[in-house]
Amino acid sequence: MTQSPHPAPAGPVGAGPAARSTARRGIGRRHLLAGAGIAGTALTAAACSGGQSIGGAEAPPAAAEPFSGTYDGPDVTITFWNGFTGGDGPYMKQLVAEFTEANPAITVEQSSLEWPDLYSKVVTATDAGSGPDVAAMHLDQLASFAARGTIVPLDDLTESLGLTASDFTPAVWQGGVFQDRRYGIPLDMFTIAQYWSTPMLASAGLESGPATAEEFAAATTALQGAGVAAPFWISPDNWQIFVSLLGQFGGSLYSEDLTTVTFGDEAGVKALTWMRDLVESGVSPSDATDLATAFKNGSSAIIHELLWLINDIEDTADGMEYGIGPFPMIGDAPGVFANSHHFALTKQADADEDRGQAARMFISWMSENSATWAGSGNIPARASARQDVVFTEGRQAPLAADDVLESFLFLQQVPGSREIAADSYQRAVSRAVLGEEEPEAALAAAVTTAQEMLDRNRELYGI
Amino acid sequence: MSTAAPSLSPSRSPVPVAPVDAPRRIRRGSPVTPYLFIGPFLILFAVFVLAPILVLAWSSTRQWILGFDSGGFVGGENYATLLSGQGVLSEEFWRGMRVTAVFTVLSVPLLVTVPFALALLLNLRFRGRTLFRAVYFAPYVLGVAVVGVLWHFLLDARVGPVNHLLGAIGLPDATAWTTSLPAGWVSLVGVTVWWTVGFNAVIYLAALQDVPAELHEAARIDGAGAWRRLWAVTIPHMRRVLQFVVVITIIASANMYGQSALITQEQPGGATRTAIGYIAQTGMRSYDIGMASAMSMILAVCLIAASLLVNQLFRLVGKV
């Protein structure tokens, strides 16, 4: 970005020599500006058309210039889409405002839309050149959009900034890689945590939530003895618990080369059976769906839920006495479902040199200064941000102990993974927890479905 | 207008006006006029109905997945895949079609008869009639998102007020309204009836007010009771409206999506995901435009067939 020959799309500055020659011929200033405008528009159009073609599984040509770590081009506007529409929205707004203050040359147009809307619109919008330059995406979605060429590799950015796994955590850093290329810079991490009602546990003589399978069984028995009929509630959409237990019993959703579906193996059956047994033994009521309400109104003493519940309790049940800790080790090794919001760069940004550089600047700055983001209830991905007092005093801080972070299991980078999940293991979890089908049979059916979808996708995506 | 007033002006013109011309000068309007009248609607119809249908038909014959230079024209291959009954796409699609069919069969009779009964009641003269008309129509103004989120909470098996109230009056209080079948059907159909009953009722009400009072009076003089008058006067008079209501209700029910996405959230295990639900997943989340288009075409053909069948049935009944 030291010497951009690329004229600015608007403004007389970019039209330098032409301006002088026409002025001498006596054409008024208005014509001159109009001419510059037309030239600018033409350039923008030309630049956009480069990234318009639908298709091409391979990434479009990367930005010509390596990212230098700063932005010194002309004023530019970039578009940033994210799905932070809940309690996390204000924190992202604040972070973007801080960025604009520190980088006055870059204007950020932020759009917050529901995640499903974002994901359903981003492909077509980017193809049409009216999408985002930078998009926040979940880690498990990167492969789907990378395979379509909607988002582009960021290896140039990480190389020029010298970012490595040690700036984040190894797992979340590695999680943003698809087919040996990096497609996302992690902003945060979130996971399922164990929440417990302090007074209810105290009534059973317990101080904190159980950490192992034995402790879990003892705790639920003690709570039932103390008059809590159903101390731990599980719901048919608790597939994150299944993914956690699957890892704990030594299994995985897909084989390491991502060609074979493996969640139906022994580990999967053990995991799902443990979940089903909770309902059969009466530890959890059947057909529970609204766990957060059950926890807040004192029906369930312990639940496993994502981190959004922290802010939710603050908003709707302020003053509730509860404790929070890592997901227990039920299987043979620690492990817990985790996901992460990543910054991804779209091909639309790279259609224009300045926007591409500005977008990279935005991503790099946001990652570096993400301590503010801890207020959203998530765990900052950046190691330096986890040292910040904003985070260390947060409710979720106990989940960022080194051994807990090491147990995070991120979903594998499989294109179309959400559609596969919805029609396979998430359905199996639902059917088994609801008692519609035995865990083994439910998983076997799900594996058949998932394998067929995976094979079809691999053929389509050419991987 | 010289022919109209020849006598009023002094006859200075030496040219006689041929009287045979007179009838030909009656204004019949320009031949373009009717087209100008339907023009605005025709444009909207062409842009928003006709063109999408044509694009849909075209895209259903292609392998078209957003983000890929995929195969192009494949003829009837998408249809063949869907109709084969083999493979995930076909199985899931027909599972969705079955869910849609079950919902339609369960909901349409209720959505045709309950609003009719309601309209008969609301057509009587009683105090507060306008208030009741508004009350029954009120839920219809809510969006599906509001209705879905509201009832998902109300019907929750464990923490929802519905089961709590049922328990309070001594009825079973552990029915899994949103996570088991057939209770899930009761929820979906029940909520849909509650939600849309006002719309059909308003249509019926308008039709009821069109039934001539003299006919009722004549029937009453002939000694016909209320029941007899309903069958012999009211219903025959409303045949066209009934037919219309049945057809649009079938179409509306077959397009059900929001209720199962929000109230049952496709539980248990995807068993209440409708055809539209799977089309949305295929087209909007998997970006498989070709396959989703073919599914939409199949659903559309089924609906056209159902509508024709209903029209035919009404014609037969009318002849009796």
mmCIF file of N, CA and C in Angstrom, chain A residues 263-264 423-425 427-428 431 437-451, chain B residues 88 91 95:
data_model
loop_
_atom_site.group_PDB
_atom_site.id
_atom_site.type_symbol
_atom_site.label_atom_id
_atom_site.label_comp_id
_atom_site.label_asym_id
_atom_site.label_seq_id
_atom_site.Cartn_x
_atom_site.Cartn_y
_atom_site.Cartn_z
ATOM 1 N N PHE A 263 -19.653 -40.110 13.681
ATOM 2 C CA PHE A 263 -20.309 -39.893 14.979
ATOM 3 C C PHE A 263 -21.182 -41.055 15.430
ATOM 4 N N GLY A 264 -21.378 -42.050 14.554
ATOM 5 C CA GLY A 264 -22.186 -43.192 14.956
ATOM 6 C C GLY A 264 -21.377 -44.285 15.625
ATOM 7 N N ASP A 423 -29.944 -32.303 9.485
ATOM 8 C CA ASP A 423 -30.666 -33.488 9.037
ATOM 9 C C ASP A 423 -30.088 -34.786 9.584
ATOM 10 N N SER A 424 -28.968 -34.704 10.308
ATOM 11 C CA SER A 424 -28.398 -35.969 10.798
ATOM 12 C C SER A 424 -28.271 -35.991 12.317
ATOM 13 N N TYR A 425 -27.112 -35.580 12.857
ATOM 14 C CA TYR A 425 -26.935 -35.838 14.293
ATOM 15 C C TYR A 425 -27.831 -34.990 15.181
ATOM 16 N N ARG A 427 -30.852 -34.287 14.547
ATOM 17 C CA ARG A 427 -32.119 -35.006 14.547
ATOM 18 C C ARG A 427 -32.026 -36.257 15.418
ATOM 19 N N ALA A 428 -30.872 -36.940 15.354
ATOM 20 C CA ALA A 428 -30.690 -38.142 16.161
ATOM 21 C C ALA A 428 -30.752 -37.805 17.647
ATOM 22 N N ARG A 431 -34.401 -37.171 18.552
ATOM 23 C CA ARG A 431 -35.209 -38.391 18.608
ATOM 24 C C ARG A 431 -34.855 -39.241 19.827
ATOM 25 N N GLU A 437 -36.654 -43.014 19.589
ATOM 26 C CA GLU A 437 -35.835 -44.065 18.994
ATOM 27 C C GLU A 437 -34.661 -44.352 19.925
ATOM 28 N N GLU A 438 -34.128 -45.586 19.867
ATOM 29 C CA GLU A 438 -32.961 -45.918 20.679
ATOM 30 C C GLU A 438 -31.753 -45.141 20.140
ATOM 31 N N PRO A 439 -30.833 -44.743 21.030
ATOM 32 C CA PRO A 439 -29.678 -43.956 20.574
ATOM 33 C C PRO A 439 -28.930 -44.602 19.412
ATOM 34 N N GLU A 440 -28.697 -45.906 19.491
ATOM 35 C CA GLU A 440 -27.889 -46.540 18.449
ATOM 36 C C GLU A 440 -28.585 -46.488 17.087
ATOM 37 N N ALA A 441 -29.878 -46.785 17.090
ATOM 38 C CA ALA A 441 -30.627 -46.778 15.831
ATOM 39 C C ALA A 441 -30.739 -45.360 15.275
ATOM 40 N N ALA A 442 -30.978 -44.407 16.161
ATOM 41 C CA ALA A 442 -31.094 -43.021 15.712
ATOM 42 C C ALA A 442 -29.800 -42.558 15.068
ATOM 43 N N LEU A 443 -28.682 -42.927 15.694
ATOM 44 C CA LEU A 443 -27.385 -42.523 15.142
ATOM 45 C C LEU A 443 -27.096 -43.228 13.827
ATOM 46 N N ALA A 444 -27.462 -44.505 13.736
ATOM 47 C CA ALA A 444 -27.181 -45.249 12.503
ATOM 48 C C ALA A 444 -27.903 -44.594 11.326
ATOM 49 N N ALA A 445 -29.158 -44.231 11.533
ATOM 50 C CA ALA A 445 -29.906 -43.573 10.455
ATOM 51 C C ALA A 445 -29.262 -42.236 10.108
ATOM 52 N N ALA A 446 -28.835 -41.529 11.143
ATOM 53 C CA ALA A 446 -28.235 -40.208 10.917
ATOM 54 C C ALA A 446 -26.919 -40.330 10.154
ATOM 55 N N VAL A 447 -26.138 -41.371 10.451
ATOM 56 C CA VAL A 447 -24.854 -41.539 9.760
ATOM 57 C C VAL A 447 -25.089 -41.762 8.268
ATOM 58 N N THR A 448 -26.090 -42.576 7.935
ATOM 59 C CA THR A 448 -26.386 -42.831 6.525
ATOM 60 C C THR A 448 -26.709 -41.517 5.806
ATOM 61 N N THR A 449 -27.579 -40.729 6.430
ATOM 62 C CA THR A 449 -27.951 -39.443 5.836
ATOM 63 C C THR A 449 -26.735 -38.534 5.693
ATOM 64 N N ALA A 450 -25.985 -38.406 6.780
ATOM 65 C CA ALA A 450 -24.849 -37.483 6.774
ATOM 66 C C ALA A 450 -23.814 -37.904 5.738
ATOM 67 N N GLN A 451 -23.557 -39.211 5.645
ATOM 68 C CA GLN A 451 -22.541 -39.670 4.698
ATOM 69 C C GLN A 451 -22.961 -39.350 3.265
ATOM 70 N N VAL B 88 -31.182 -38.813 0.055
ATOM 71 C CA VAL B 88 -31.611 -37.890 1.108
ATOM 72 C C VAL B 88 -32.569 -36.832 0.571
ATOM 73 N N GLU B 91 -36.012 -38.333 -0.146
ATOM 74 C CA GLU B 91 -36.677 -38.788 1.081
ATOM 75 C C GLU B 91 -37.115 -37.607 1.938
ATOM 76 N N ARG B 95 -40.899 -36.514 2.759
ATOM 77 C CA ARG B 95 -41.276 -36.457 4.175
ATOM 78 C C ARG B 95 -41.942 -35.105 4.451
#
